[in-house]
PDB file of C-alpha atoms in Angstrom:
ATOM      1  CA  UNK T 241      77.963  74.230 130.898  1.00 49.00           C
ATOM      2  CA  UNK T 242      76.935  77.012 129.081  1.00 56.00           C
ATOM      3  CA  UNK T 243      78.724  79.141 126.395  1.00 56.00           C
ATOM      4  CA  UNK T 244      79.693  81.847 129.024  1.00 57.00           C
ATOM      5  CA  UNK T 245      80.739  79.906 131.369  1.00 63.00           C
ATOM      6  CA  UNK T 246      83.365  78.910 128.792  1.00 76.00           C
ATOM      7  CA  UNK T 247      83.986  82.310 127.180  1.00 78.00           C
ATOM      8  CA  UNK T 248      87.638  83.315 128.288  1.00 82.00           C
ATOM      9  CA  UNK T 249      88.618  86.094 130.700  1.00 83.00           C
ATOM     10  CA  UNK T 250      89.041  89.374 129.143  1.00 77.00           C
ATOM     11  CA  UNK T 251      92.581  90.806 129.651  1.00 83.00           C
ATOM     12  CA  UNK T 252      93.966  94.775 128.810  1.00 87.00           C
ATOM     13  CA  UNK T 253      97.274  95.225 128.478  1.00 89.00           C
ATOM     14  CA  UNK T 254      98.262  99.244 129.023  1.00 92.00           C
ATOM     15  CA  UNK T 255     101.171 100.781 126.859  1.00 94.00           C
ATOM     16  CA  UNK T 256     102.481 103.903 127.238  1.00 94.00           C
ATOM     17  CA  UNK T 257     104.668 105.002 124.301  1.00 93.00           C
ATOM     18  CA  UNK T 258     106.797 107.447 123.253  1.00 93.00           C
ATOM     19  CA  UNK T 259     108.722 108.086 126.273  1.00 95.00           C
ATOM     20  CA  UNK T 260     112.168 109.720 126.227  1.00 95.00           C
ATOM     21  CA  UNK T 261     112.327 113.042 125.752  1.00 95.00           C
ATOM     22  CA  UNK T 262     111.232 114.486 128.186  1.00 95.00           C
ATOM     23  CA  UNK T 263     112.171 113.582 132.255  1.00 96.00           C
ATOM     24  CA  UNK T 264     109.127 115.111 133.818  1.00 96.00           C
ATOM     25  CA  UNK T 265     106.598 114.107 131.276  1.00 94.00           C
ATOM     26  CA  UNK T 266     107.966 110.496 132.109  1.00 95.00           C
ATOM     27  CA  UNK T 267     108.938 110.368 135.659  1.00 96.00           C
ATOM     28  CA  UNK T 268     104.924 111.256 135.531  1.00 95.00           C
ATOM     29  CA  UNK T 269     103.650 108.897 133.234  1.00 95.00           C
ATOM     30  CA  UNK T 270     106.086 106.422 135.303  1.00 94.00           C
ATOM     31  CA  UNK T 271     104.278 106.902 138.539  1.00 94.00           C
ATOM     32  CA  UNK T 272     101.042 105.928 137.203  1.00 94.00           C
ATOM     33  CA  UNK T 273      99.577 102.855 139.596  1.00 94.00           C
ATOM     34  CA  UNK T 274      98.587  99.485 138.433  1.00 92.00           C
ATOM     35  CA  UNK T 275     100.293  97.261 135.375  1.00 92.00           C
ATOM     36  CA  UNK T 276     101.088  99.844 133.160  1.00 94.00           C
ATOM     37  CA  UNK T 277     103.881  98.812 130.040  1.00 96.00           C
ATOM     38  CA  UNK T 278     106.070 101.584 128.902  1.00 97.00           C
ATOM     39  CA  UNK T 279     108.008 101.918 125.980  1.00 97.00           C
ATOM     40  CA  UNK T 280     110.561 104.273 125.263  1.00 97.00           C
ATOM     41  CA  UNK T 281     112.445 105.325 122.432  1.00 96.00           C
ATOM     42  CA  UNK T 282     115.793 104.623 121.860  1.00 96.00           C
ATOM     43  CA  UNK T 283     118.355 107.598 121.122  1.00 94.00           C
ATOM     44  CA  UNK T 284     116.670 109.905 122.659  1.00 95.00           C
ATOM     45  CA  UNK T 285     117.894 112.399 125.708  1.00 95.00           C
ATOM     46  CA  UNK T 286     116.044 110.371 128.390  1.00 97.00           C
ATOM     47  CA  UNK T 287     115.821 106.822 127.085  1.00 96.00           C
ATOM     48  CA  UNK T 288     118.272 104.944 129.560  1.00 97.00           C
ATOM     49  CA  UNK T 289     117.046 107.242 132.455  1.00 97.00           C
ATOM     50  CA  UNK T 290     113.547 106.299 132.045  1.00 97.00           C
ATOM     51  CA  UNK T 291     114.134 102.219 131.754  1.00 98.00           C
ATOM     52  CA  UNK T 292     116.216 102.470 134.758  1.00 97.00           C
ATOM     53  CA  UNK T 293     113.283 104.675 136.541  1.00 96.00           C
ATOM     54  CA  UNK T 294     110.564 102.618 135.284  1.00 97.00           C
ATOM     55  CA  UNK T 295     112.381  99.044 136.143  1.00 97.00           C
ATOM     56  CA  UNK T 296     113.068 100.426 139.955  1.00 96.00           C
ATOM     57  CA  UNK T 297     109.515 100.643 140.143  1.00 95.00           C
ATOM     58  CA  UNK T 298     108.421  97.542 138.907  1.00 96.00           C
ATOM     59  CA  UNK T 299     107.128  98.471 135.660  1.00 96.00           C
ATOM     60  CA  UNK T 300     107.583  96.612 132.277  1.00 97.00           C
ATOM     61  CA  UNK T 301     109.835  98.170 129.143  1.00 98.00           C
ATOM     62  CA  UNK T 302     109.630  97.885 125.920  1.00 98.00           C
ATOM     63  CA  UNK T 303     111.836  99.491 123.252  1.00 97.00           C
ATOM     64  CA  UNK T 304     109.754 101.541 121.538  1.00 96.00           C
ATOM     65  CA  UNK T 305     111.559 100.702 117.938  1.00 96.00           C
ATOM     66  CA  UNK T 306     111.395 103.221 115.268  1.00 94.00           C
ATOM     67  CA  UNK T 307     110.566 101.414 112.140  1.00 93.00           C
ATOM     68  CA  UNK T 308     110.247 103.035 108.707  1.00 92.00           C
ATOM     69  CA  UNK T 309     106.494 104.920 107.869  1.00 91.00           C
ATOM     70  CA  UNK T 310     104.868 105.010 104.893  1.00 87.00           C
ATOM     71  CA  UNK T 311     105.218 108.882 104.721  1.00 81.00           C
ATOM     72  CA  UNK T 312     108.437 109.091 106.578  1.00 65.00           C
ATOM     73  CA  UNK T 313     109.217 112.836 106.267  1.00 61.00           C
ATOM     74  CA  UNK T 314     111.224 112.922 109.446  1.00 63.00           C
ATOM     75  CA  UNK T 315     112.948 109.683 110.477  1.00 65.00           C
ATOM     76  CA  UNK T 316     113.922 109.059 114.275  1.00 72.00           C
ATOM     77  CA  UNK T 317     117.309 108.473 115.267  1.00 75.00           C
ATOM     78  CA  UNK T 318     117.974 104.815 114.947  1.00 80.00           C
ATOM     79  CA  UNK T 319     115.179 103.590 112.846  1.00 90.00           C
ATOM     80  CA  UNK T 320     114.695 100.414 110.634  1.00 93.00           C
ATOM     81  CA  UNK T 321     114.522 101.578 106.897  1.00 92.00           C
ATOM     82  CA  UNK T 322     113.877  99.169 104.282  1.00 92.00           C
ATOM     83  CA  UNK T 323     116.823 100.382 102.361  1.00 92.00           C
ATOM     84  CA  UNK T 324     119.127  98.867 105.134  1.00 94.00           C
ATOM     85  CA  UNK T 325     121.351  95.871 104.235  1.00 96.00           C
ATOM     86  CA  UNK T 326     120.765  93.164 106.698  1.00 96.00           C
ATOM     87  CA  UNK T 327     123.832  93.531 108.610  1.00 97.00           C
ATOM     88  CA  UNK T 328     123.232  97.644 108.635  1.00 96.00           C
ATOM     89  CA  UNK T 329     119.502  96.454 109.970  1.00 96.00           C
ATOM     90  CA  UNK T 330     120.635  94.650 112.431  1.00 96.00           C
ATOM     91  CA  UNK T 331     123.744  96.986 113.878  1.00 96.00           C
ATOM     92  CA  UNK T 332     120.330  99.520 113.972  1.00 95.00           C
ATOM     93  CA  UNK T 333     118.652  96.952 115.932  1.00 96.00           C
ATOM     94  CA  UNK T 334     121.139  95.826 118.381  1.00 96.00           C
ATOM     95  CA  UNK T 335     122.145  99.689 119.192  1.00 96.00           C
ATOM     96  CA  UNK T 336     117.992 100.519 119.945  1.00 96.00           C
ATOM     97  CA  UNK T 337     118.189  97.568 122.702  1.00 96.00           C
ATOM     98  CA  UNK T 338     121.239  98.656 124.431  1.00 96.00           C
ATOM     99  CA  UNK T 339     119.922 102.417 124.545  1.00 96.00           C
ATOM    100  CA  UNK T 340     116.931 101.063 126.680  1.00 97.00           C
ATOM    101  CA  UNK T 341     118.192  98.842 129.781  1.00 97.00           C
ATOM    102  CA  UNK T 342     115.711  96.169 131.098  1.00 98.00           C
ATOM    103  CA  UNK T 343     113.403  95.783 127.683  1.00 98.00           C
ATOM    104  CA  UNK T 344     111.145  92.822 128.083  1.00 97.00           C
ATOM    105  CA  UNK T 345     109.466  93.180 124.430  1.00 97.00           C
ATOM    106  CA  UNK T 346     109.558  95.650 121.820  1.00 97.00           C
ATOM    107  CA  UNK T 347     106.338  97.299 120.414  1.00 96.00           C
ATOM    108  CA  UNK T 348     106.425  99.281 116.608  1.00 93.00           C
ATOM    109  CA  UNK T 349     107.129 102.516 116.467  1.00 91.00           C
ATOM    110  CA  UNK T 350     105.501 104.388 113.187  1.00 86.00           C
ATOM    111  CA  UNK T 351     106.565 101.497 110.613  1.00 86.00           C
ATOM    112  CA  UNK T 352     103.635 101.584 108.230  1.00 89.00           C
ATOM    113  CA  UNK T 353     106.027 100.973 105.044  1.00 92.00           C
ATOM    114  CA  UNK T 354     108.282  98.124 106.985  1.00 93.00           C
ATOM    115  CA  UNK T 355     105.589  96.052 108.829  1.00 94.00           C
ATOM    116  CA  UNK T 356     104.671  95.668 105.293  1.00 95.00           C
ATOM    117  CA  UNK T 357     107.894  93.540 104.229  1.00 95.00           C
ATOM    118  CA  UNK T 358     107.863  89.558 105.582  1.00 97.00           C
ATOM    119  CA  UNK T 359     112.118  89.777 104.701  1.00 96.00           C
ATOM    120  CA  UNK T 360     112.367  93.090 107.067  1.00 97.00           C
ATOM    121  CA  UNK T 361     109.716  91.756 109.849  1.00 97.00           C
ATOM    122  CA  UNK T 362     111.753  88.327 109.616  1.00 97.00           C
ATOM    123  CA  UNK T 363     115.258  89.702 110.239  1.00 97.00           C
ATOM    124  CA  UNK T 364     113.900  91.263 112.978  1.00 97.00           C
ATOM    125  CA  UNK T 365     111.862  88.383 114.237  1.00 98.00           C
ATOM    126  CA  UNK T 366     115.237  86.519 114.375  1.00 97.00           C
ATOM    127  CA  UNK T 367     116.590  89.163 116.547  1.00 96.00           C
ATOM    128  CA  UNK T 368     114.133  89.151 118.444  1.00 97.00           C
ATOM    129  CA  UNK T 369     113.969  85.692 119.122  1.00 96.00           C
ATOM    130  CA  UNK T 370     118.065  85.565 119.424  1.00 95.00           C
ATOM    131  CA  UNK T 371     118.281  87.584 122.098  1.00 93.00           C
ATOM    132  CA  UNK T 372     116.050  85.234 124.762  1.00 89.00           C
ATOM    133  CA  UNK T 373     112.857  86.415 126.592  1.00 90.00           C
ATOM    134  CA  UNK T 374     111.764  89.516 124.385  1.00 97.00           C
ATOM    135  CA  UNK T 375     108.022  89.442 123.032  1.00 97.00           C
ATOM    136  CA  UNK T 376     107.151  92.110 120.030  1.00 97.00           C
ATOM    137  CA  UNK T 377     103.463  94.431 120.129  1.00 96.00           C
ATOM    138  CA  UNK T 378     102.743  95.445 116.456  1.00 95.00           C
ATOM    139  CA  UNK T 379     101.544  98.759 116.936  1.00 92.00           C
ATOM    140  CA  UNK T 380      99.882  98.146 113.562  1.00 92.00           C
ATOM    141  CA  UNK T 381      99.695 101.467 111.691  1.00 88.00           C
ATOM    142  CA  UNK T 382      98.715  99.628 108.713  1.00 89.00           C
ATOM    143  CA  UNK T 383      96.030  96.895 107.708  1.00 93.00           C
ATOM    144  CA  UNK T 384      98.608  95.303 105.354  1.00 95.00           C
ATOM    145  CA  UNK T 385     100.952  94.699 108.508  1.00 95.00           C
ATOM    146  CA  UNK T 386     102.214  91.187 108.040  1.00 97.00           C
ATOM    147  CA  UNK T 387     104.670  91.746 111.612  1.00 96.00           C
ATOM    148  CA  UNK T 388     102.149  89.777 113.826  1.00 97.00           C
ATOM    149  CA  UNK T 389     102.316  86.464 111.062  1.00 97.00           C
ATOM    150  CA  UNK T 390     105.619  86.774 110.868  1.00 98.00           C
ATOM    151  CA  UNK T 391     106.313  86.796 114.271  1.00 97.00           C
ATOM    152  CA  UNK T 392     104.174  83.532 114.930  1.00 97.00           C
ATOM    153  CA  UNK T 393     105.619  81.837 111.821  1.00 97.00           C
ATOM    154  CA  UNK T 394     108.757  82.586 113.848  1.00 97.00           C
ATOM    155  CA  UNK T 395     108.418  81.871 117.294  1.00 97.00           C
ATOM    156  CA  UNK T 396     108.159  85.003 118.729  1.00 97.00           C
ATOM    157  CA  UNK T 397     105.665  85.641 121.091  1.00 97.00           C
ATOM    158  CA  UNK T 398     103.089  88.286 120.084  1.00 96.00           C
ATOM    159  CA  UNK T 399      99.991  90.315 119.536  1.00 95.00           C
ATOM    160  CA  UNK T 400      98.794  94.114 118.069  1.00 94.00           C
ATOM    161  CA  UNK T 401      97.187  96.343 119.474  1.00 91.00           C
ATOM    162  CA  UNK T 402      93.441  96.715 118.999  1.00 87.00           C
ATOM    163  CA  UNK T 403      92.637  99.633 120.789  1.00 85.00           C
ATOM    164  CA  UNK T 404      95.296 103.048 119.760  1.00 79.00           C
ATOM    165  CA  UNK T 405      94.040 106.527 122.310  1.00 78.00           C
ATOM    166  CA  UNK T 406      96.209 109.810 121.348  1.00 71.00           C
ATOM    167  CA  UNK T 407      95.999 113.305 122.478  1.00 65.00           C
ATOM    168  CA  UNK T 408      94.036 114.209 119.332  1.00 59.00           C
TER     169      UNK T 408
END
């Protein structure tokens, strides 16, 4: 047997993030064919709209969870700042998940300064992990991300993203 006969299948997993603001834009990005992942952002005008749109259709959500940047000059609505006492962190948390119905993971949004804390990235992990089925994407914004160890040290199921395509 030769060494490609045992290399493993290659598999692409499709996110589309971001979604929540705006209905059209999604309901578009929604209609896309194939296996496509959204996540959407929690406390925004659209966010429970879209999850129920998206989940009708068959599609996967994630909460799209705004976690503290590096240069965080304009916070989103229920982010995850590293000033946060654990039980503010995790009242943060559990609001994000109820504003997006039918999440099956959760996937970094910004978080460049927090995905650098093992404390932060393990309260979360717990969460995570508490609530059942949920799997986490690290987004990875930074090199010195530690969200994806932490994760596996904790039980969560996970990976990061290798490949990141913007409208730029």
């Amino acid at each position: 047997v030769g060494a490609a006969a045992e290399a493993p299948t290659p598999r692409i997993a499709i996110i589309i993030d971001d979604l929540g603001y705006q209905k059209a834009a999604g309901e578009r990005a929604l209609s896309l064919p194939g296996p496509v992942a959204y996540a959407i952002l929690p406390n925004t005008p659209r966010d429970a709209y879209l999850a129920r749109f998206a989940h009708a259709r068959g599609k996967d959500v994630l909460l799209h969870l705004p976690l503290q940047a590096e240069q965080d000059r304009s916070a989103v609505g229920g982010s995850l700042l590293l000033d946060m006492s654990r039980q503010q962190f995790l009242q943060a948390f559990a609001s994000s998940i109820e504003a997006v119905p039918h999440a099956v993971g959760v996937n970094s949004h910004r978080g460049s300064l927090l995905t650098r804390h093992p404390g932060h990235m393990g309260w979360l992990m717990e969460e995570i992990l508490d609530r059942g089925d949920l799997f986490f994407v690290d987004s990875y914004t930074t090199a010195e991300s530690v969200a994806l160890r932490v994760a596996n040290e904790s039980g969560v199921p996970a990976l990061r993203r290798d490949v990141f395509l913007d409208p730029d």
